[in-house]
Short mmCIF file of C-alpha atoms and ligand atoms in Angstrom, two decimals:
data_model
loop_
_atom_site.label_atom_id
_atom_site.label_comp_id
_atom_site.label_asym_id
_atom_site.label_seq_id
_atom_site.Cartn_x
_atom_site.Cartn_y
_atom_site.Cartn_z
CA UNK P 60 58.90 134.24 131.37
CA UNK P 61 56.51 131.04 131.74
CA UNK P 62 55.32 132.38 135.23
CA UNK P 63 52.90 130.91 136.66
CA UNK P 64 50.72 133.73 136.53
CA UNK P 65 50.12 134.08 133.24
CA UNK P 66 47.83 131.05 133.00
CA UNK P 67 45.65 131.42 135.64
CA UNK P 68 45.09 135.35 134.74
CA UNK P 69 43.72 133.30 131.35
CA UNK P 70 41.13 131.04 133.93
CA UNK P 71 40.35 134.65 135.39
CA UNK P 72 39.24 136.33 132.21
CA UNK P 73 37.84 133.05 131.10
CA UNK P 74 34.51 133.84 132.49
CA UNK P 75 34.55 136.88 131.12
CA UNK P 76 35.57 135.49 127.47
CA UNK P 77 32.76 133.23 127.90
CA UNK P 78 30.21 135.99 127.99
CA UNK P 79 31.38 137.57 125.35
CA UNK P 80 31.39 134.50 123.71
CA UNK P 81 27.77 133.54 124.34
CA UNK P 82 25.59 134.94 121.04
CA UNK P 83 28.75 133.64 118.91
CA UNK P 84 28.79 130.59 120.30
CA UNK P 85 24.80 130.49 119.32
CA UNK P 86 24.91 131.21 116.46
CA UNK P 87 27.60 128.39 115.64
CA UNK P 88 26.34 125.91 118.38
CA UNK P 89 24.69 123.77 114.95
CA UNK P 90 26.61 124.42 112.49
CA UNK P 91 29.93 123.25 113.41
CA UNK P 92 30.18 119.62 115.64
CA UNK P 93 33.88 119.44 117.85
CA UNK P 94 35.92 117.92 115.27
CA UNK P 95 39.17 116.37 116.04
CA UNK P 96 42.01 116.62 114.05
CA UNK P 97 42.42 120.44 112.96
CA UNK P 98 45.67 121.17 110.60
CA UNK P 99 47.92 123.23 112.35
CA UNK P 100 47.83 125.67 109.24
CA UNK P 101 50.37 128.23 110.00
CA UNK P 102 52.84 129.24 111.70
CA UNK P 103 53.66 133.19 112.09
CA UNK P 104 57.14 133.93 113.86
CA UNK P 105 57.47 137.93 114.13
CA UNK P 106 58.77 140.49 117.26
CA UNK P 107 58.58 138.39 120.03
CA UNK P 108 55.59 137.10 119.33
CA UNK P 109 54.69 133.43 118.13
CA UNK P 110 50.89 132.38 116.48
CA UNK P 111 50.11 129.18 115.58
CA UNK P 112 46.47 129.11 113.51
CA UNK P 113 45.16 125.83 113.41
CA UNK P 114 42.46 125.15 110.34
CA UNK P 115 40.58 123.20 113.05
CA UNK P 116 39.74 123.25 115.99
CA UNK P 117 41.81 121.94 119.37
CA UNK P 118 41.46 120.34 121.60
CA UNK P 119 43.88 122.03 123.39
CA UNK P 120 48.24 122.52 123.82
CA UNK P 121 50.60 121.59 125.79
CA UNK P 122 54.06 123.40 126.21
CA UNK P 123 57.72 122.18 127.23
CA UNK P 124 61.29 123.45 127.77
CA UNK P 125 63.86 121.31 126.28
CA UNK P 126 67.50 122.50 128.28
CA UNK P 127 70.40 122.20 125.52
CA UNK P 128 70.16 123.17 122.73
CA UNK P 129 67.00 125.20 123.90
CA UNK P 130 63.88 124.55 122.76
CA UNK P 131 60.44 124.71 123.46
CA UNK P 132 58.61 122.02 122.53
CA UNK P 133 54.59 122.84 122.06
CA UNK P 134 52.31 119.59 122.00
CA UNK P 135 48.58 120.49 120.43
CA UNK P 136 46.55 118.03 120.88
CA UNK P 137 43.41 117.39 118.19
CA UNK P 138 45.94 118.29 115.79
CA UNK P 139 48.01 117.11 113.21
CA UNK P 140 51.66 118.48 111.95
CA UNK P 141 51.58 120.63 109.35
CA UNK P 142 54.38 123.12 107.19
CA UNK P 143 56.83 124.86 109.59
CA UNK P 144 57.27 128.56 108.11
CA UNK P 145 61.80 128.86 108.05
CA UNK P 146 62.56 130.78 112.08
CA UNK P 147 63.04 134.35 112.23
CA UNK P 148 64.22 136.42 115.46
CA UNK P 149 64.73 134.15 118.60
CA UNK P 150 63.92 131.04 116.10
CA UNK P 151 66.66 128.46 114.92
CA UNK P 152 64.62 126.77 113.83
CA UNK P 153 60.88 125.26 113.40
CA UNK P 154 59.94 120.90 113.41
CA UNK P 155 57.02 119.79 112.77
CA UNK P 156 56.07 116.03 113.97
CA UNK P 157 53.08 113.92 114.64
CA UNK P 158 53.53 112.07 118.50
CA UNK P 159 50.74 110.19 117.89
CA UNK P 160 47.17 110.29 116.47
CA UNK P 161 45.36 113.88 116.97
CA UNK P 162 48.42 114.98 118.90
CA UNK P 163 51.41 117.21 116.36
CA UNK P 164 54.57 118.14 118.34
CA UNK P 165 55.65 121.55 116.85
CA UNK P 166 59.79 122.53 118.30
CA UNK P 167 60.81 125.95 118.11
CA UNK P 168 64.76 125.58 118.05
CA UNK P 169 66.66 128.81 119.97
CA UNK P 170 68.26 131.18 119.17
CA UNK P 171 69.45 132.06 121.99
CA UNK P 172 67.34 131.18 126.12
CA UNK P 173 63.47 131.94 125.88
CA UNK P 174 60.48 131.09 127.85
CA UNK P 175 57.04 131.88 127.35
CA UNK P 176 54.32 134.17 127.72
CA UNK P 177 51.25 134.93 127.33
CA UNK P 178 50.11 132.56 126.00
CA UNK P 179 46.52 132.60 125.03
CA UNK P 180 44.14 130.89 122.21
CA UNK P 181 42.31 133.67 119.74
CA UNK P 182 37.56 133.76 121.54
CA UNK P 183 37.53 131.34 118.44
CA UNK P 184 40.14 128.14 119.81
CA UNK P 185 41.33 129.06 115.47
CA UNK P 186 44.27 130.30 116.66
CA UNK P 187 47.25 130.14 119.26
CA UNK P 188 49.83 133.32 120.45
CA UNK P 189 52.64 133.35 122.85
CA UNK P 190 55.59 135.94 123.35
CA UNK P 191 59.14 134.45 123.40
CA UNK P 192 61.02 137.03 126.07
CA UNK P 193 64.90 136.13 126.04
CA UNK P 194 66.31 135.11 129.72
CA UNK P 195 69.28 133.82 130.75
CA UNK P 196 71.03 130.36 130.02
CA UNK P 197 70.15 129.70 133.38
CA UNK P 198 67.06 131.15 133.51
CA UNK P 199 65.89 128.34 130.79
CA UNK P 200 67.54 125.83 132.47
CA UNK P 201 65.77 126.15 135.72
CA UNK P 202 62.44 126.91 134.23
CA UNK P 203 63.43 123.35 131.51
CA UNK P 204 62.86 121.86 134.87
CA UNK P 205 58.97 122.61 136.07
CA UNK P 206 56.55 120.99 135.11
CA UNK P 207 54.66 121.60 131.32
CA UNK P 208 51.81 124.34 130.96
CA UNK P 209 48.54 123.33 129.30
CA UNK P 210 46.28 125.18 127.75
CA UNK P 211 42.91 125.12 126.23
CA UNK P 212 40.90 126.86 123.89
CA UNK P 213 37.09 128.00 124.83
CA UNK P 214 35.86 125.37 125.62
CA UNK P 215 33.21 126.03 123.88
CA UNK P 216 35.44 126.07 120.33
CA UNK P 217 37.71 122.75 121.79
CA UNK P 218 37.78 120.06 119.83
CA UNK P 219 37.42 116.57 122.01
CA UNK P 220 40.51 115.13 123.12
CA UNK P 221 41.45 112.92 120.70
CA UNK P 222 40.81 108.74 121.56
CA UNK P 223 44.33 107.08 122.40
CA UNK P 224 43.65 104.37 120.20
CA UNK P 225 47.07 103.30 121.04
CA UNK P 226 49.65 105.29 122.84
CA UNK P 227 52.94 106.68 121.90
CA UNK P 228 56.67 106.12 125.34
CA UNK P 229 58.44 108.20 124.48
CA UNK P 230 62.18 107.33 127.77
CA UNK P 231 63.26 110.84 128.26
CA UNK P 232 66.60 110.46 129.67
CA UNK P 233 67.53 106.82 129.43
CA UNK P 234 68.82 104.68 126.91
CA UNK P 235 66.52 101.94 125.57
CA UNK P 236 67.43 98.85 126.06
CA UNK P 237 69.65 97.50 123.68
CA UNK P 238 68.71 97.02 120.08
CA UNK P 239 68.99 93.70 117.68
CA UNK P 240 72.13 93.44 117.15
CA UNK P 241 72.90 92.93 112.41
CA UNK P 242 73.91 90.46 110.82
CA UNK P 243 77.74 90.33 109.66
CA UNK P 244 78.51 89.66 105.88
CA UNK P 245 81.29 88.80 104.10
CA UNK P 246 83.83 86.32 104.03
CA UNK P 247 82.99 83.79 106.85
CA UNK P 248 86.29 84.70 108.53
CA UNK P 249 86.52 86.80 112.18
CA UNK P 250 89.49 86.97 112.12
CA UNK P 251 89.54 89.53 109.10
CA UNK P 252 88.10 93.15 109.62
CA UNK P 253 84.57 94.25 110.55
CA UNK P 254 83.06 97.27 109.35
CA UNK P 255 80.62 98.93 110.15
CA UNK P 256 78.33 101.28 108.02
CA UNK P 257 75.59 103.74 109.47
CA UNK P 258 73.04 104.58 107.20
CA UNK P 259 72.65 108.46 108.22
CA UNK P 260 68.62 108.94 109.63
CA UNK P 261 66.06 107.44 109.30
CA UNK P 262 61.90 105.84 109.94
CA UNK P 263 60.79 108.91 111.11
CA UNK P 264 64.15 111.15 111.08
CA UNK P 265 64.79 112.00 107.28
CA UNK P 266 67.20 114.47 107.08
CA UNK P 267 68.18 117.13 105.32
CA UNK P 268 65.54 117.28 102.00
CA UNK P 269 66.28 117.98 98.97
CA UNK P 270 64.96 121.53 97.65
CA UNK P 271 65.16 120.26 94.43
CA UNK P 272 63.84 116.87 93.86
CA UNK P 273 62.45 116.54 97.02
CA UNK P 274 64.94 113.38 97.61
CA UNK P 275 65.70 112.79 101.44
CA UNK P 276 69.25 111.76 102.91
CA UNK P 277 67.97 108.79 104.44
CA UNK P 278 67.17 107.17 101.24
CA UNK P 279 70.80 108.27 100.05
CA UNK P 280 73.09 107.34 102.73
CA UNK P 281 70.95 104.15 102.51
CA UNK P 282 71.40 103.85 99.51
CA UNK P 283 75.33 104.80 99.78
CA UNK P 284 75.25 102.17 102.74
CA UNK P 285 74.92 99.16 100.54
CA UNK P 286 76.63 99.89 97.54
CA UNK P 287 79.50 100.39 100.40
CA UNK P 288 79.46 97.64 101.89
CA UNK P 289 78.37 95.46 98.78
CA UNK P 290 81.77 96.88 97.39
CA UNK P 291 83.27 96.24 100.90
CA UNK P 292 82.51 93.08 100.75
CA UNK P 293 83.34 92.46 96.76
CA UNK P 294 87.36 92.57 98.32
CA UNK P 295 87.26 89.76 100.05
CA UNK P 296 89.75 91.49 102.54
CA UNK P 297 86.63 92.65 105.38
CA UNK P 298 83.79 91.83 107.30
CA UNK P 299 80.20 94.23 106.49
CA UNK P 300 77.80 95.65 109.28
CA UNK P 301 75.47 97.11 108.29
CA UNK P 302 73.32 99.46 111.61
CA UNK P 303 69.96 99.37 109.57
CA UNK P 304 69.54 98.15 106.68
CA UNK P 305 65.92 99.48 105.79
CA UNK P 306 64.09 102.11 106.60
CA UNK P 307 63.96 102.66 110.41
CA UNK P 308 64.99 105.34 112.95
CA UNK P 309 68.22 105.03 115.66
CA UNK P 310 69.32 106.81 117.97
CA UNK P 311 73.15 107.98 117.92
CA UNK P 312 73.83 105.52 120.73
CA UNK P 313 72.38 102.23 118.95
CA UNK P 314 74.21 103.56 116.41
CA UNK P 315 77.50 103.12 117.20
CA UNK P 316 76.91 100.41 120.14
CA UNK P 317 76.35 98.19 117.59
CA UNK P 318 79.98 99.42 116.63
CA UNK P 319 81.12 98.57 119.75
CA UNK P 320 79.31 95.34 120.45
CA UNK P 321 80.02 93.85 117.75
CA UNK P 322 83.85 95.30 118.44
CA UNK P 323 83.99 96.79 114.73
CA UNK P 324 87.67 97.90 113.66
CA UNK P 325 86.01 100.69 111.35
CA UNK P 326 83.55 102.92 111.58
CA UNK P 327 82.12 104.90 109.24
CA UNK P 328 78.52 107.75 109.55
CA UNK P 329 77.39 107.98 105.90
CA UNK P 330 75.55 111.99 105.33
CA UNK P 331 74.05 113.86 103.25
CA UNK P 332 74.25 117.70 103.90
CA UNK P 333 72.26 120.46 103.37
CA UNK P 334 73.64 124.23 103.21
CA UNK P 335 70.97 127.29 102.69
CA UNK P 336 73.77 128.90 100.38
CA UNK P 337 72.63 125.79 97.34
CA UNK P 338 75.84 126.63 95.80
CA UNK P 339 77.70 124.81 97.95
CA UNK P 340 78.95 121.27 97.38
CA UNK P 341 80.92 117.83 97.89
CA UNK P 342 82.02 115.76 99.79
CA UNK P 343 83.36 116.31 103.87
CA UNK P 344 85.08 114.28 106.48
CA UNK P 345 84.31 114.95 110.12
CA UNK P 346 86.59 112.94 112.75
CA UNK P 347 85.27 113.29 116.52
CA UNK P 348 86.52 116.99 118.56
CA UNK P 349 86.24 118.00 122.13
CA UNK P 350 86.91 122.07 119.89
CA UNK P 351 84.89 121.68 116.18
CA UNK P 352 87.94 122.74 113.58
CA UNK P 353 84.92 125.70 112.93
CA UNK P 354 81.46 127.03 112.93
CA UNK P 355 80.46 125.53 110.48
CA UNK P 356 81.90 122.02 111.21
CA UNK P 357 80.20 122.62 114.97
CA UNK P 358 76.82 123.80 112.93
CA UNK P 359 77.01 120.49 111.07
CA UNK P 360 77.46 118.75 114.84
CA UNK P 361 74.38 120.04 116.49
CA UNK P 362 72.61 119.21 113.40
CA UNK P 363 73.60 116.25 112.92
CA UNK P 364 73.59 115.38 117.20
CA UNK P 365 69.63 116.97 117.11
CA UNK P 366 69.00 113.22 115.19
CA UNK P 367 68.31 111.76 119.08
CA UNK P 368 65.89 114.41 119.77
CA UNK P 369 63.34 113.91 117.07
CA UNK P 370 59.94 115.41 117.84
CA UNK P 371 61.63 117.04 120.82
CA UNK P 372 62.33 114.40 123.02
CA UNK P 373 65.72 113.42 123.55
CA UNK P 374 65.78 109.73 123.15
CA UNK P 375 69.54 109.29 122.79
CA UNK P 376 71.40 108.42 126.84
CA UNK P 377 71.65 111.79 127.74
CA UNK P 378 72.20 114.93 125.63
CA UNK P 379 74.56 116.68 128.12
CA UNK P 380 77.91 113.88 126.83
CA UNK P 381 77.95 116.15 123.96
CA UNK P 382 79.43 118.87 125.79
CA UNK P 383 81.53 116.10 127.76
CA UNK P 384 83.85 113.91 125.55
CA UNK P 385 86.70 112.28 127.84
CA UNK P 386 89.36 111.79 126.37
CA UNK P 387 91.77 109.27 127.96
CA UNK P 388 94.62 107.82 125.95
CA UNK P 389 92.32 104.40 125.00
CA UNK P 390 90.08 107.62 122.84
CA UNK P 391 93.10 109.52 121.26
CA UNK P 392 94.56 106.47 120.40
CA UNK P 393 91.76 105.39 118.22
CA UNK P 394 90.74 109.08 117.16
CA UNK P 395 93.78 109.33 115.51
CA UNK P 396 93.58 105.76 113.40
CA UNK P 397 89.88 107.73 112.63
CA UNK P 398 91.42 110.77 111.45
CA UNK P 399 94.47 109.11 109.24
CA UNK P 400 91.69 107.23 108.13
CA UNK P 401 90.06 110.96 106.98
CA UNK P 402 93.04 111.65 105.02
CA UNK P 403 92.90 108.42 103.80
CA UNK P 404 89.59 108.30 102.75
CA UNK P 405 89.54 111.54 100.38
CA UNK P 406 93.29 110.75 98.81
CA UNK P 407 91.70 107.51 97.57
CA UNK P 408 87.49 108.86 97.13
CA UNK P 409 88.92 111.88 95.39
CA UNK P 410 89.58 111.03 91.86
CA UNK P 411 85.84 109.67 91.95
CA UNK P 412 84.41 112.10 94.44
CA UNK P 413 84.46 115.81 94.63
CA UNK P 414 85.55 117.00 98.13
CA UNK P 415 84.79 120.61 99.26
CA UNK P 416 88.52 122.17 99.89
CA UNK P 417 89.17 121.58 103.51
CA UNK P 418 88.17 118.20 103.08
CA UNK P 419 87.91 116.95 107.47
CA UNK P 420 86.94 118.51 109.27
CA UNK P 421 86.64 118.18 113.52
CA UNK P 422 83.54 118.59 115.93
CA UNK P 423 82.35 116.64 118.52
CA UNK P 424 79.26 114.47 116.67
CA UNK P 425 77.63 112.51 119.09
CA UNK P 426 77.29 109.04 116.42
CA UNK P 427 81.75 108.78 116.38
CA UNK P 428 81.63 108.82 120.46
CA UNK P 429 82.95 105.57 120.36
CA UNK P 430 85.63 104.87 122.51
CA UNK P 431 87.22 102.62 120.76
CA UNK P 432 86.53 101.92 117.61
CA UNK P 433 87.85 104.92 114.77
CA UNK P 434 85.15 106.38 113.34
CA UNK P 435 84.00 108.84 110.82
CA UNK P 436 81.28 110.54 109.66
CA UNK P 437 80.97 110.71 105.65
CA UNK P 438 79.48 113.64 104.65
CA UNK P 439 79.11 112.44 100.27
CA UNK P 440 77.75 115.83 99.90
CA UNK P 441 75.19 118.44 99.89
CA UNK P 442 72.31 117.96 99.26
CA UNK P 443 70.70 120.94 98.62
CA UNK P 444 73.04 121.28 95.57
CA UNK P 445 72.24 119.72 92.11
CA UNK P 446 73.99 117.94 90.35
CA UNK P 447 75.24 116.58 93.90
CA UNK P 448 72.46 115.12 95.26
CA UNK P 449 72.14 113.69 91.15
CA UNK P 450 75.20 112.04 91.93
CA UNK P 451 74.21 111.24 94.94
CA UNK P 452 71.30 109.57 94.39
CA UNK P 453 72.25 107.51 91.21
CA UNK P 454 74.04 104.02 91.17
CA UNK P 455 76.64 105.26 89.14
CA UNK P 456 76.96 107.27 91.62
CA UNK P 457 76.89 105.03 95.13
CA UNK P 458 79.07 103.05 92.85
CA UNK P 459 82.13 105.76 92.75
CA UNK P 460 81.64 106.20 96.25
CA UNK P 461 81.62 103.07 97.65
CA UNK P 462 84.95 102.53 95.62
CA UNK P 463 85.81 105.44 97.18
CA UNK P 464 85.40 103.70 100.53
CA UNK P 465 86.81 100.31 99.82
CA UNK P 466 89.90 101.73 98.45
CA UNK P 467 90.65 103.79 101.59
CA UNK P 468 89.87 100.74 104.06
CA UNK P 469 92.50 98.26 102.00
CA UNK P 470 95.33 99.89 102.08
CA UNK P 471 94.17 101.29 105.87
CA UNK P 472 93.90 97.82 107.87
CA UNK P 473 97.37 97.20 105.28
CA UNK P 474 98.61 99.08 106.41
CA UNK P 475 97.21 98.39 110.54
CA UNK P 476 98.48 94.84 109.18
CA UNK P 477 102.29 96.28 108.42
CA UNK P 478 102.80 98.01 111.60
CA UNK P 479 101.39 95.76 113.96
ZN1 ZN N 662 72.91 113.59 108.04
#
């Protein structure tokens, strides 16, 4: 439990520790100037105990609990982010990022709600350890509403606070002002249907990363989105807009928000997932549902929805609306159209793209939540699978994916016109 007691009892013991450390302090006083930016050297996750090691002095740490999905963010000032280990025990995954110059953020994605206790810097300031104690979801939520907790290394082993050369402010719980609308490309005819292609991830969110080649999902999705755009425009039957045409970060609400504001007729979010099992391969198409079709779909949705939670801060409108989808009649109709399109896409693209056995799946993806735009999330393959990654990164593979989308899009709108 992250109680005040732990932190105040630490303060009481500081005097004693300072005395014990005095000889050590004197011997290193001349040798170690307090330099800035110790890298995060290692993060060790044991049974209920976490240790973060630094390769130099840091200025301090503060922790922040974030609920739904439950995670613990650890801001280390005077530090640079390093490599993250695999999750273990109560920690499902570890992520790191830079919160601005000189402040690293470590995010522990929790498997079960847990609170930090007995947090302390080592006597030499080179590591920070704490316990994780499992608690109920309710207790975690309550604690997450509390203030941030601060901790400092012993004074003689403390780096100076990083100077604020510029500050990064991230709004929490409030959507950012609307992003500029992208250009609509293709024939200059407003009566033609508009398809918005969304290249997943981008900017400081790389998405999944290939363990073989280091290829990043955000680059592959952008290349695919461009290839799809080019092929759709070449068809002359639709107009196209990309949510992003370069390497930039958009929160999920901005992505479907663009489609809604442009009054798009179809929204396709392009991804290339990773799986622990590197044999897993093939494409799948996801549509929105309150209930996930299987555990894997639920896990994938949780992972993709986390794109909003970069560096531990939820940049989306509100994380709680992930679980509460308003299913009014409009949305049901929209979802039916999306499902029809998903089936069509699988049928039309299978000649060019390898699909998984159960290719059409359902889950609660934030990016698919436009109530009035039929939306699908196209997982074009597994970036963790060597041959999928090669295929998706090649111009040839990108053309094949684009061809499948183009065929499906053409049939989709032809059907719609026929039924109207
Ligand atoms: Zn993705």
